Amino acid sequence: MDTTPFIANVPDSAITDLRDRLSRTRWPESETVDDWSQGIPLDYVKQVCDYWATDYDWRRFESKINSFEQGLTTIDGVDIHYVHAPSPEPNAKPLIIIHGWPGSVVEHLDIIEALRNPTAHGGQADDAYHVVVPSLPGYGFSGKPTKPGWSVPRIGAAWVELMKRLGYRRFYVQGGDWGGAIAANMGYAQTETVAGVHVNLALCSPEELIKLGEPTAEEMAQLGKFQHYLDWESGYSQQQSTRPQTLGYGLTDSPAGQCAWILEKFKAWTDCDGHPENVIARDTMLDNISLYWFTATAASSARLYWESFKDLLVEFTPVTVPAAYSCFPADLFTMTERWARTRFTDLRYYSQPERGGHFPSLEQPERFVTEVRQGLRALR
């Protein structure tokens, strides 16, 4: 197995540099509204950045992630970082969980044990998985591609190779955000190795929905949500899909800028009743933001949009492997079951949890684990 053990260990000098940069932040003026409609409010960013500089403990996070087996392996010229958590159950099945942007492996660390060892967390032995959580190329502790071409299909092929190196010839795939897009791609391009997919973000063709006849009131609302995203929530994606390099200069140099760029999404994309810390702890958000900062991956992570975003909302190749879809209500896009079936042709599980948004493993971890267990159980 061509892999190297990995331990997270940021130099003390990098932590000192972060705190120094935060102390010297040149802040803009305050927003002219009393809400988040112009972006993340100045007072909140200042509050979080002050905490980041004075009270946040990166070493705590390093201890947490280092409690798991981690490795690096070079695939197609890029070093890939992964967390690997084999199950103690003899009949466990392999599962790869794929994150997106602005997420990372941080999203899934707290749900690994429940999936790996379900009998110790209120589950059944039949729901045990050998869990693999990789960092996307250009994200986190993975290497940064130096040449173009790392699009969704190429990443999917890389994950097949990764799982092969870990000894898994056939496996299940779970994903949201870019992870959902990669899972869907693997569900039609890698059918010999993918036993089934579970997604918490599905992208399906509006045209195919219209072909089914008059949309229901729920579907009209979902189409309206999609249009709202295009009109009001997609500015970040326009920048990242057209000029990721330009964006990288500011975010790689300014921790306050990197913090604001990501932190705003933890409010806008979660089911949080108006404040992100209602559903995600500040330390957890800063674990994720710090991972972007210390690895200087603002530009490299954004390049995935340059590579693939133009296809994301127009490419709806049918997914033919058994599939499950957990449609969390506050996600960016939501689809009814019949709409989802226009793409996921063997959809065996569909659920609409009462709460949750774009980061369900952080917002509603217990429900997310239940959804993964029930969804994958339906695929067996």
mmCIF file of N, CA and C in Angstrom, residues 23 34 135 137 212 232 333 348 359 361 375:
data_model
loop_
_atom_site.group_PDB
_atom_site.id
_atom_site.type_symbol
_atom_site.label_atom_id
_atom_site.label_comp_id
_atom_site.label_asym_id
_atom_site.label_seq_id
_atom_site.Cartn_x
_atom_site.Cartn_y
_atom_site.Cartn_z
ATOM 1 N N SER A 23 -3.986 40.848 14.718
ATOM 2 C CA SER A 23 -3.861 42.063 15.532
ATOM 3 C C SER A 23 -3.662 43.305 14.680
ATOM 4 N N ASP A 34 -29.045 46.643 9.013
ATOM 5 C CA ASP A 34 -29.070 45.980 10.315
ATOM 6 C C ASP A 34 -29.207 44.465 10.194
ATOM 7 N N SER A 135 -9.311 14.538 1.979
ATOM 8 C CA SER A 135 -9.311 15.972 1.674
ATOM 9 C C SER A 135 -9.243 16.126 0.163
ATOM 10 N N PRO A 137 -8.369 17.408 -3.514
ATOM 11 C CA PRO A 137 -7.138 18.022 -4.030
ATOM 12 C C PRO A 137 -7.222 19.545 -3.922
ATOM 13 N N LEU A 212 -42.412 16.244 -16.249
ATOM 14 C CA LEU A 212 -43.294 15.395 -15.452
ATOM 15 C C LEU A 212 -44.710 15.953 -15.364
ATOM 16 N N TRP A 232 -28.948 35.802 -5.586
ATOM 17 C CA TRP A 232 -28.477 36.429 -4.353
ATOM 18 C C TRP A 232 -27.403 35.661 -3.587
ATOM 19 N N PHE A 333 -30.193 23.836 -2.358
ATOM 20 C CA PHE A 333 -31.160 23.297 -3.308
ATOM 21 C C PHE A 333 -31.880 22.135 -2.637
ATOM 22 N N ARG A 348 -33.650 4.493 -3.860
ATOM 23 C CA ARG A 348 -34.265 3.540 -2.940
ATOM 24 C C ARG A 348 -34.598 4.138 -1.580
ATOM 25 N N PHE A 359 -24.709 21.923 5.987
ATOM 26 C CA PHE A 359 -23.663 21.232 6.749
ATOM 27 C C PHE A 359 -24.302 20.318 7.797
ATOM 28 N N SER A 361 -23.853 17.341 8.957
ATOM 29 C CA SER A 361 -23.034 16.578 9.900
ATOM 30 C C SER A 361 -22.538 17.452 11.043
ATOM 31 N N GLY A 375 -30.207 5.382 4.907
ATOM 32 C CA GLY A 375 -30.050 5.477 3.465
ATOM 33 C C GLY A 375 -29.225 4.348 2.898
#
